[in-house]
Short mmCIF file of C-alpha atoms and ligand atoms in Angstrom, two decimals:
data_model
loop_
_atom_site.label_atom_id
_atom_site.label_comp_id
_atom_site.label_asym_id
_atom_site.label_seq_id
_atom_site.Cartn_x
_atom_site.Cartn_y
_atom_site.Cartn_z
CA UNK A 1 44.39 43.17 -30.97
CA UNK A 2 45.75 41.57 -27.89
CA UNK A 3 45.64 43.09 -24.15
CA UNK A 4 47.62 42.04 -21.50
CA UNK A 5 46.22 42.95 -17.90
CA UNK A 6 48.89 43.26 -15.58
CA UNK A 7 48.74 43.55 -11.59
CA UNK A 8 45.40 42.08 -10.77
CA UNK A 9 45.10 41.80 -7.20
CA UNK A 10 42.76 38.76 -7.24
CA UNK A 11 41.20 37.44 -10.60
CA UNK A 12 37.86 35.49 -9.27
CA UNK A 13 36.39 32.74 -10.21
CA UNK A 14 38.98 31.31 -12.74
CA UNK A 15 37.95 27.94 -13.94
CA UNK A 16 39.60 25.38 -16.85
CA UNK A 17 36.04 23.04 -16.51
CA UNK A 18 32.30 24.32 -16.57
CA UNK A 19 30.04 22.27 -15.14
CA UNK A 20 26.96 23.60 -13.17
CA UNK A 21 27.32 24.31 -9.32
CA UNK A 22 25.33 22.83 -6.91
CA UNK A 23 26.03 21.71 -3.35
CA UNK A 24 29.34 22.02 -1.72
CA UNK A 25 30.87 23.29 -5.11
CA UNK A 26 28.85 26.50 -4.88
CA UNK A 27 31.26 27.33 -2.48
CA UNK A 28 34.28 27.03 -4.15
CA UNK A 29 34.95 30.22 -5.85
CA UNK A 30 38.65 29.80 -7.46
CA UNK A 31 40.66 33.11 -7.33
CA UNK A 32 44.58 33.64 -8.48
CA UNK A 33 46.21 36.22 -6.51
CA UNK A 34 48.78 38.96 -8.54
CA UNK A 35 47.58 37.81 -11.94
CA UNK A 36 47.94 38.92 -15.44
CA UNK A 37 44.93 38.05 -18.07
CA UNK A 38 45.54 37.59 -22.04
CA UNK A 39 42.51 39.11 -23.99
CA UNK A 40 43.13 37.91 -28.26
CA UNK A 41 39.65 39.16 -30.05
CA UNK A 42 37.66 40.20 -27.26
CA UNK A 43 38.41 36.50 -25.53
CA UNK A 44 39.97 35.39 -22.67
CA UNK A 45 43.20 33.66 -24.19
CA UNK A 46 45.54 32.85 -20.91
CA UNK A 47 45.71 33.89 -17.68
CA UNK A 48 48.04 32.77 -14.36
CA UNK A 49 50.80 34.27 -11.86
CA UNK A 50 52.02 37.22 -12.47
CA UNK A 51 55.19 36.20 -12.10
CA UNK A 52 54.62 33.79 -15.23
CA UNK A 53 54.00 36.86 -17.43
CA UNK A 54 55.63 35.50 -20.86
CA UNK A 55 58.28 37.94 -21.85
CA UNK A 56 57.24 37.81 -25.59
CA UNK A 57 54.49 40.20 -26.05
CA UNK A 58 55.73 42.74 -28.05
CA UNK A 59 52.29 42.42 -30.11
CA UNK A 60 50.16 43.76 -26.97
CA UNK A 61 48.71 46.73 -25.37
CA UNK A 62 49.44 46.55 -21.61
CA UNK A 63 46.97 47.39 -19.19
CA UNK A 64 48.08 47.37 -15.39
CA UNK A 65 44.84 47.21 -13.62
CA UNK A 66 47.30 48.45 -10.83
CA UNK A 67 45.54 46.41 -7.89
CA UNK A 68 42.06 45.92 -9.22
CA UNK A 69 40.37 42.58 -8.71
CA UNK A 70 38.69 41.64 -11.67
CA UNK A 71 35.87 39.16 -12.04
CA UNK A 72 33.20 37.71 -15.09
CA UNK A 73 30.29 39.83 -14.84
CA UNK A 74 27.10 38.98 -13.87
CA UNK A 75 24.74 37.30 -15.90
CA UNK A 76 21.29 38.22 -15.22
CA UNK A 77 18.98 35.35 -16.20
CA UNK A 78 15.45 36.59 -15.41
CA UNK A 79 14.38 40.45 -16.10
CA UNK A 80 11.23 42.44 -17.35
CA UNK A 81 13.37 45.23 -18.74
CA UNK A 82 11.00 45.99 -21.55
CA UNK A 83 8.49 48.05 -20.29
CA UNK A 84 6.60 51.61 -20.46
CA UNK A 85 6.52 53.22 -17.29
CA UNK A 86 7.49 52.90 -13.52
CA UNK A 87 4.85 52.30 -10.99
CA UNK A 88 5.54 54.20 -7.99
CA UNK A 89 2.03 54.83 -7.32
CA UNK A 90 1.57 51.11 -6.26
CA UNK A 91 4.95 51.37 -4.48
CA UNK A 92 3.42 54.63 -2.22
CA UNK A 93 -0.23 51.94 -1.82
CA UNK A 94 2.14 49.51 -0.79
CA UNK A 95 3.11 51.33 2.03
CA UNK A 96 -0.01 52.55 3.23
CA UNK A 97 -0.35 48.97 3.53
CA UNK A 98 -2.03 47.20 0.56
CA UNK A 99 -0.27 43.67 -0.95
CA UNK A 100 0.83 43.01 -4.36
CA UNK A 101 -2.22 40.92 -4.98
CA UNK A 102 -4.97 43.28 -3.58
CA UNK A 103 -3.20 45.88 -6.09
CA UNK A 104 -3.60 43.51 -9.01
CA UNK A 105 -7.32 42.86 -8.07
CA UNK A 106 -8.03 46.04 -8.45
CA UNK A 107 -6.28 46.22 -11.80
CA UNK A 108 -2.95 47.68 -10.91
CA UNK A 109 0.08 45.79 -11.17
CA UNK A 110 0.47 43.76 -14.74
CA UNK A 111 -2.22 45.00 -15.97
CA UNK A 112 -1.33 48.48 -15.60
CA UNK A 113 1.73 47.82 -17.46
CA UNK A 114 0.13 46.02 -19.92
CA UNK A 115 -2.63 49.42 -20.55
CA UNK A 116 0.57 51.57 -20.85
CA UNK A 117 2.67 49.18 -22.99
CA UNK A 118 -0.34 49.15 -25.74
CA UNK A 119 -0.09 52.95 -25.56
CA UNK A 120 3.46 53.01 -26.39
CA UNK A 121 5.55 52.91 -29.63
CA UNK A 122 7.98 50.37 -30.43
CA UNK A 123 10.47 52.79 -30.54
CA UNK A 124 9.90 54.38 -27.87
CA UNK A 125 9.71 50.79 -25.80
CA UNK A 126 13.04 50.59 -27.80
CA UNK A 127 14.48 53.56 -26.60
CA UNK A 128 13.99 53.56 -22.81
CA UNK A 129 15.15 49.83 -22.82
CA UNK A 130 18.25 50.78 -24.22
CA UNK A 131 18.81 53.13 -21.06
CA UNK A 132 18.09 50.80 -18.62
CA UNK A 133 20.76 48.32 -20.45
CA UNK A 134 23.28 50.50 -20.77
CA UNK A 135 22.92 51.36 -17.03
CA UNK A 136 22.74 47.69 -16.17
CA UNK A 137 26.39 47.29 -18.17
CA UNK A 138 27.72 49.96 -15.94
CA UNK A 139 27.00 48.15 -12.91
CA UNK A 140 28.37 44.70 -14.25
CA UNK A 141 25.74 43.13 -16.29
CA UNK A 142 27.29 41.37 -19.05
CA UNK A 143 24.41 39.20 -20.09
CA UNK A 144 21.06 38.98 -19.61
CA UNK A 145 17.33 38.01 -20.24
CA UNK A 146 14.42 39.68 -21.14
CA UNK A 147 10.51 38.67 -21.23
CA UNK A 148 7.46 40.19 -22.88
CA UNK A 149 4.40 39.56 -20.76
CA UNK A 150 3.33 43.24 -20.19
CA UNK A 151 1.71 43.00 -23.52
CA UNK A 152 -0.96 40.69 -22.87
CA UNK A 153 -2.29 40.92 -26.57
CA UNK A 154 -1.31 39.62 -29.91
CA UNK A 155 0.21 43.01 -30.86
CA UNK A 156 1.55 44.30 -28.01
CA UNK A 157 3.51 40.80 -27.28
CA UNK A 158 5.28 40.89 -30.39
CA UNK A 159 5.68 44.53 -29.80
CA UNK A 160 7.86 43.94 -27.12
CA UNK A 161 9.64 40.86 -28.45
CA UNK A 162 10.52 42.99 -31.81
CA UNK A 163 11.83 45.33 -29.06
CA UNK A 164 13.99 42.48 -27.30
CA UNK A 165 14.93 41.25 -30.92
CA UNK A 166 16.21 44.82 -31.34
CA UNK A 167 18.42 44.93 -28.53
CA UNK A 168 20.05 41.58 -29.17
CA UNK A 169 20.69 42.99 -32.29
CA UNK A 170 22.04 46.21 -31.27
CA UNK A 171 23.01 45.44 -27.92
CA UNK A 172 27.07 44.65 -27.24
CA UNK A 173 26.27 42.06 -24.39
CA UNK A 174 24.37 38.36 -25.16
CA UNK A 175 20.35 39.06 -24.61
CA UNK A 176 18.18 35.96 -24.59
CA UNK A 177 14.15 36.53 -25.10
CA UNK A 178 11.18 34.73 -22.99
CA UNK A 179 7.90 35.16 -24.44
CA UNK A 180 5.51 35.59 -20.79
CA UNK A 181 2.47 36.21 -22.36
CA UNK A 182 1.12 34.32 -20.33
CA UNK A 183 1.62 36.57 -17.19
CA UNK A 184 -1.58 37.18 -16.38
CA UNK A 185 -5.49 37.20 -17.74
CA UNK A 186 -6.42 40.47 -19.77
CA UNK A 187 -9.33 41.86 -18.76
CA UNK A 188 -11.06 41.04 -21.67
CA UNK A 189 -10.15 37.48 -20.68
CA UNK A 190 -11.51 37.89 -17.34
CA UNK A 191 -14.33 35.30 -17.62
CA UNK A 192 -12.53 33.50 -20.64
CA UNK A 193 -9.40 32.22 -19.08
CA UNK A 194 -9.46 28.93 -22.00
CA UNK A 195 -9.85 31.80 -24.63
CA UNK A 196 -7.02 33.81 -23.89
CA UNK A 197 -4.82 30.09 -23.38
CA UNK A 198 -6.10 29.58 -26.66
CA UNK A 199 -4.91 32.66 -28.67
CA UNK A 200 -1.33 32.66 -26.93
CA UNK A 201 -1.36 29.22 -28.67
CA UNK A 202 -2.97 29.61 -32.01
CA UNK A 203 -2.68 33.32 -32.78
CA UNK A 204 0.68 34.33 -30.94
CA UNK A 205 2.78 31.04 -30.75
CA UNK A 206 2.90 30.56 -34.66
CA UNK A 207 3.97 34.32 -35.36
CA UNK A 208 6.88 34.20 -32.81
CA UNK A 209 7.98 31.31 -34.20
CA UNK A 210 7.37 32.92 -37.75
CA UNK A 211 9.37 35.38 -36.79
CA UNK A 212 11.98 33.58 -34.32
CA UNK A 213 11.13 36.12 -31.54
CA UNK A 214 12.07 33.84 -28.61
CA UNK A 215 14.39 31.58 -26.83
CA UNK A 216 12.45 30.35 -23.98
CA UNK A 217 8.42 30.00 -22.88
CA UNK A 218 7.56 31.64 -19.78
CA UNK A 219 4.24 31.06 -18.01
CA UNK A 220 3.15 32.60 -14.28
CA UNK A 221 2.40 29.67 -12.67
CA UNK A 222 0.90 30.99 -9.28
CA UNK A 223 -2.99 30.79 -7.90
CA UNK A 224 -4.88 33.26 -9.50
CA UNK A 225 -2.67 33.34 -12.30
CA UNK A 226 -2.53 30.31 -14.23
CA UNK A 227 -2.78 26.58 -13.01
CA UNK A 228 0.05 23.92 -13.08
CA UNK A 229 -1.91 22.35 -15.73
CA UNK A 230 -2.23 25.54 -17.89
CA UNK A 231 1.00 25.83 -17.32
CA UNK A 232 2.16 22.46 -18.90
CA UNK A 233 -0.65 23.04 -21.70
CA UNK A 234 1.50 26.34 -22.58
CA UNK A 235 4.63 25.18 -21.90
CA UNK A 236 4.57 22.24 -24.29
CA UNK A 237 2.55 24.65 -26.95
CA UNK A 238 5.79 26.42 -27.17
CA UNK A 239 8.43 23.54 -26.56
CA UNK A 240 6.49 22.41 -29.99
CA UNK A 241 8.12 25.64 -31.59
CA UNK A 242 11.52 25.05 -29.79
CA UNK A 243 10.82 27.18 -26.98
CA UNK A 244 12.36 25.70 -23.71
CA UNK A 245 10.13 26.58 -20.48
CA UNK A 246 11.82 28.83 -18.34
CA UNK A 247 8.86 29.69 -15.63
CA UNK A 248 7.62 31.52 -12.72
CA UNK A 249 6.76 29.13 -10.07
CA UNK A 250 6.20 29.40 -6.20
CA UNK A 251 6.23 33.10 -5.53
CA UNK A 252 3.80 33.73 -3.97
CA UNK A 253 1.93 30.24 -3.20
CA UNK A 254 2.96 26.62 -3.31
CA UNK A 255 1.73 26.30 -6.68
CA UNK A 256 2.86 23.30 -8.25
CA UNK A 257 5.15 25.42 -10.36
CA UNK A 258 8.42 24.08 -9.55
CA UNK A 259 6.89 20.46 -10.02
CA UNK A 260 5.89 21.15 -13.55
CA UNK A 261 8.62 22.80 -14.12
CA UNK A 262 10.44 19.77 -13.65
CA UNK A 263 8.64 17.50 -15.17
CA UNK A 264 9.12 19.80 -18.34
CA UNK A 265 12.36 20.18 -18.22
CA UNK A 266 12.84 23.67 -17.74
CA UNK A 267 15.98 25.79 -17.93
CA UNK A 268 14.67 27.26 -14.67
CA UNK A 269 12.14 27.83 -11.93
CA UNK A 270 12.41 31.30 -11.00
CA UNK A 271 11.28 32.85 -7.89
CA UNK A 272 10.60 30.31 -5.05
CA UNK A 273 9.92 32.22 -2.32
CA UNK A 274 7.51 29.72 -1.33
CA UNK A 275 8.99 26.46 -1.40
CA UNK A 276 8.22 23.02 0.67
CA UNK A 277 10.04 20.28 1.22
CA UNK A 278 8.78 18.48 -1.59
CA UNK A 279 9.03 21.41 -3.92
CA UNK A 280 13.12 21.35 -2.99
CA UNK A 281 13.72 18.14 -3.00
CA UNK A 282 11.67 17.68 -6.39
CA UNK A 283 14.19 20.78 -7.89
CA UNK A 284 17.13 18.96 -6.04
CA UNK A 285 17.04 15.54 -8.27
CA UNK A 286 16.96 17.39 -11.13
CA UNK A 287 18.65 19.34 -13.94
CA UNK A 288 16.51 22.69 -13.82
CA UNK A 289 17.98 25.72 -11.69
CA UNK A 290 16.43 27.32 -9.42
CA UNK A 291 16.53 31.04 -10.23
CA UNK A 292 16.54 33.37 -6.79
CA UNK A 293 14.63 36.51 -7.15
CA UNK A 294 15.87 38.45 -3.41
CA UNK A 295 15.49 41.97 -4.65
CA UNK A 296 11.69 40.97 -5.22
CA UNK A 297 10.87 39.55 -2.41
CA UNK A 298 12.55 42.39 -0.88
CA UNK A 299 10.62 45.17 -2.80
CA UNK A 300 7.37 43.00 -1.76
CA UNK A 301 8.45 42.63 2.24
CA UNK A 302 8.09 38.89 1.32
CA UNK A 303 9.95 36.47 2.91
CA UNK A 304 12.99 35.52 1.27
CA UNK A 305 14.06 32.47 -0.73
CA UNK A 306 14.99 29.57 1.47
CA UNK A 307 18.66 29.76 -0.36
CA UNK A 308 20.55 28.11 2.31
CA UNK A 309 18.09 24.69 2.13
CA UNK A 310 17.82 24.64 -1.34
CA UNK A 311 21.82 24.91 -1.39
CA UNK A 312 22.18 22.50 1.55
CA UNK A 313 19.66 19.81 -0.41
CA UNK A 314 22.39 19.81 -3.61
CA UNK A 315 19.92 22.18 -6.05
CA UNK A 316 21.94 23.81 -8.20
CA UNK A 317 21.20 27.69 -7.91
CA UNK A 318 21.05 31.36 -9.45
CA UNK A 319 20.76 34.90 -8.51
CA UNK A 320 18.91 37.18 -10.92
CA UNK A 321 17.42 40.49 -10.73
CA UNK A 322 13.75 40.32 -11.67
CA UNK A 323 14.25 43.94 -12.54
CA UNK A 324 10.24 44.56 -13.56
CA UNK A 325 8.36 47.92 -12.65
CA UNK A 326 6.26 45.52 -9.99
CA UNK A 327 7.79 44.11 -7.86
CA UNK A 328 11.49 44.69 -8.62
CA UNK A 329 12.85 48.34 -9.75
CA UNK A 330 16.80 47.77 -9.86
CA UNK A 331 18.28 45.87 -12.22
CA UNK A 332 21.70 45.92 -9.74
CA UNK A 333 23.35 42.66 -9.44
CA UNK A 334 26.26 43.85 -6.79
CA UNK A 335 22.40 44.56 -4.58
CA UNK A 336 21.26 40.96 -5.58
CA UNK A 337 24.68 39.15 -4.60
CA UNK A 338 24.34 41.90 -1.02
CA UNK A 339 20.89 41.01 -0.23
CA UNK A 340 21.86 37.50 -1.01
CA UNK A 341 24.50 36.81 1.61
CA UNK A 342 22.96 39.35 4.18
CA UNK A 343 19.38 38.46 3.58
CA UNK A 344 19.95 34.39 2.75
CA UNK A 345 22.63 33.35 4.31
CA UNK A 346 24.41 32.59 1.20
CA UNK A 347 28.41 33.12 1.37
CA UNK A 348 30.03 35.19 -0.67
CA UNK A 349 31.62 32.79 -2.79
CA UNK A 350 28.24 31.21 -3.22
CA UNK A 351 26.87 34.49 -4.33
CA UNK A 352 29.29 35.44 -6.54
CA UNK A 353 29.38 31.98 -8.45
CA UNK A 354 25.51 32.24 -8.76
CA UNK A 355 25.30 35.29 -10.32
CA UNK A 356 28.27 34.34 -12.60
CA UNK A 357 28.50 30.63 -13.87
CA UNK A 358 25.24 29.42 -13.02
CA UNK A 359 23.47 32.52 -14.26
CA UNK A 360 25.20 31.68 -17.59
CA UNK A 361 23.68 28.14 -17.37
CA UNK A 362 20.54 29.39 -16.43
CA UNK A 363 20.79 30.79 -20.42
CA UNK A 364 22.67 28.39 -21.96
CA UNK A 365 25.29 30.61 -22.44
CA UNK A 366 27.48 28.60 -19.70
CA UNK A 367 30.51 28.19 -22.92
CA UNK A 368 30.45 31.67 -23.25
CA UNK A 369 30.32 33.69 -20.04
CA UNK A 370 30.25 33.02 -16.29
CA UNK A 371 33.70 32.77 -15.43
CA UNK A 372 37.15 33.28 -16.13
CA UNK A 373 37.79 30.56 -19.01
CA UNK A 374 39.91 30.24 -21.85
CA UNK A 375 37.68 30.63 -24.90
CA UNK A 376 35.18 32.61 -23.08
CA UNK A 377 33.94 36.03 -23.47
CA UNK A 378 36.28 38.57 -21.77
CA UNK A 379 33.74 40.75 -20.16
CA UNK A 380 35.33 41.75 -17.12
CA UNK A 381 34.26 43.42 -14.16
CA UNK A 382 36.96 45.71 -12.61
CA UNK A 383 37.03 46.62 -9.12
CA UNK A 384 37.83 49.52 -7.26
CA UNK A 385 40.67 48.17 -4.62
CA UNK A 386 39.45 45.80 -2.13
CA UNK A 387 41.03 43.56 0.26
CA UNK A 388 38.90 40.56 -1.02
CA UNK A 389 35.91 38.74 -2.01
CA UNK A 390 33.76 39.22 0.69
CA UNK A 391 34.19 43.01 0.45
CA UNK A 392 32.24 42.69 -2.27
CA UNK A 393 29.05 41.89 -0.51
CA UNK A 394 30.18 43.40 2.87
CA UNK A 395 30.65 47.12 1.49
CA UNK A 396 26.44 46.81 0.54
CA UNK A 397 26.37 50.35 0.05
CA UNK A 398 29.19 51.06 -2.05
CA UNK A 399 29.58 51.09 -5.62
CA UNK A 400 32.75 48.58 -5.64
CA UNK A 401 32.52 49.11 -9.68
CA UNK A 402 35.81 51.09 -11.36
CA UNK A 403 35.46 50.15 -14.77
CA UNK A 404 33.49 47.14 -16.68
CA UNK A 405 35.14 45.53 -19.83
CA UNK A 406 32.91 42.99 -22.76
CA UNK A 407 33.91 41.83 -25.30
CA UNK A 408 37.83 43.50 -24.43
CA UNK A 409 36.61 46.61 -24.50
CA UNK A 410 36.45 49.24 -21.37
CA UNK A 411 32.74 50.90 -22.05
O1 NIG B 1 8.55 38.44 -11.64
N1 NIG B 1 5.50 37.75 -10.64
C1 NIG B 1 5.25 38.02 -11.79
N2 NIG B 1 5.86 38.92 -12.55
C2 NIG B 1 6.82 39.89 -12.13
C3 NIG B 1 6.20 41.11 -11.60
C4 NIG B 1 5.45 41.80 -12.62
C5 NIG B 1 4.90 43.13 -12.21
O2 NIG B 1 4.48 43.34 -11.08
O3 NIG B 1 4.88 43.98 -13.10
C6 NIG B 1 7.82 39.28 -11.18
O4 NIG B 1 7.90 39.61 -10.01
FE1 FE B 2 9.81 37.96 -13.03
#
């Protein structure tokens, strides 16, 4: 079945080349105004100028979007949307004035995910994730990743990658799976740091490979958490099973994370709130993205991401949720690409193309999704009217959202 959409006000970021964005190309963001898109099989088959409409499509359903802009939606490259239950508690210690890590000392935080996670049924782990995605594909999510790491034991790991595995399976937008069990030291492990390294190598590695559980190997690279060194240990334990490192790296301290990260090869750093210059212009000379977490630092009253010097020194960039009971409870991307211009400094055509095509590369999905491309994917954000792009991040409060399209389909 074919679809014609007719009367787009603006169709955003419409590209014929994808090639990751770094630098001044970030800020090109190419829109057509009036334009009509060709959907054949849920893909985007031809778009243009309205007023170059072909007259022979007797074999399509026309759809005037009757003003709409319509853009890719966002693909969310770093999320923790498997998990039990919120943590609100911490939220309300938070703001009686306790940090992040004084709550994990005391064995809140990962931990207390990781307690209710082993308490909870696949299916129900199943169930509630299957909520949260379908709420993230209202509000433009059209791809996304998801890690385990709130298992933090050989069952409950693969209890939450069977539960990703299920969603990929069931799910109608692309999901890619991180295995994060190394996120932090089970208490068991407390004094054994080597032994718990040691069974996410021998005992869980070999049964996610068994199994194919997992796309990418994601460690917490942060002080108190595990070491640059650990880190590279685990990282090339998985890259031996075909698991490209995709890591958390400088949240919270200069850890070395976005140096190993490098060296590895990693799809992405993610985080970087704390970044110095040689941490940028290490991330700058290479191919790894670097994967922008604002809602967290947000959430955390951290500072934010240097985004504008990481932009300004050529690294090639990405906005992602984080969305994690923790440290980041939304999963909206239209709040990530907000806080991202308001918050960073980033423009809105910078924003826009980092939650879009370089979100895509930051799965290696980059020939499927990001932008508007012949070949690729047509899942479609539609907007309510708005006079233009930088509405988009302007209007922060407003759900901009009138209908969301994947695969061809309005859901
Ligand atoms: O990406 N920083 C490490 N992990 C998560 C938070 C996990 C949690 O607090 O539950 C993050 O922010
Ligand atoms: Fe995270």
């Amino acid at each position: 079945m074919n679809v014609l959409v007719t009367n787009i006000h603006q169709l955003i970021n419409v590209r014929s080349e994808t090639k990751l964005l770094r630098g001044k190309d970030l800020a090109e963001l190419p829109v057509i105004q009036n334009a009509y898109l060709l959907i054949e099989n849920g893909l985007i088959k031809a778009f243009g100028d309205m007023s170059l409409v072909g007259s022979n499509q007797s074999e399509v359903q026309v759809l005037d979007a009757k003003g709409a802009s319509v853009l890719p939606t966002w693909c969310d490259s770093h999320t923790h949307l498997v998990f039990a239950a919120s943590r609100e508690e911490e939220f309300v210690d938070k703001l009686k004035g306790m940090s992040y890590a004084d709550i994990a000392a005391k064995g809140g935080g990962i931990l207390n995910s990781a307690s209710k996670l082993n308490n909870t049924s696949e299916d129900v782990l199943f169930e509630l994730a299957w909520q949260r995605l379908n709420e993230l594909m209202q509000l433009g999510t059209g791809a996304i990743e998801i890690k385990s790491g709130y298992g933090l034991s050989v069952d409950g790991e693969l209890k939450m990658l069977r539960v990703i595995k299920r969603l990929k399976e069931k799910s109608p937008i692309p999901v890619k799976a991180s295995f994060l069990g190394a996120h932090t030291y089970p208490i068991e492990f407390k004094g054994n740091h080597q032994g718990y390294i040691d069974l996410i190598i021998q005992e869980m590695l070999p049964k996610i490979a068994e199994e194919q559980l997992a796309d990418y190997m994601d460690v917490f690279c942060e002080d108190g958490f595990f070491d640059p060194i650990e880190t590279e240990t685990l990282c090339r334990a998985g890259m031996a099973i075909g698991l490209k490192p995709k890591i958390h790296a400088n949240q919270l301290n200069l850890s070395g994370g976005t140096q190993v990260g490098v060296k590895l090869g990693a799809v992405s750093v993610d985080h970087l709130e704390t970044m110095d210059e040689n941490a940028i212009s290490t991330l700058a000379a290479s191919s790894t993205i670097g994967t922008l977490l604002p809602t967290a630092a947000f959430f955390l009253r951290m500072p934010f991401q240097p985004a504008r010097a990481l932009v300004d020194a050529n690294c090639a960039i990405a906005l992602a949720s984080d969305y994690n009971p923790g440290s980041s409870p939304s999963g909206n991307m239209n709040l990530v690409v907000c806080m991202s211009c308001i918050q960073m400094k980033l423009s809105p055509e910078e924003a826009i193309n980092a939650a879009t095509l370089n979100g895509a590369f930051a799965m290696e999905m980059e020939h499927e999704l990001g932008s508007i491309t012949i070949g690729k994917k047509a899942n479609l954000i539609f907007t309510k009217p708005i006079p233009s792009v930088a509405y988009l991040p302007y209007a922060f409060g407003s759900n901009l959202i009138d209908k969301v399209m994947i695969n061809g389909v309005f859901i």
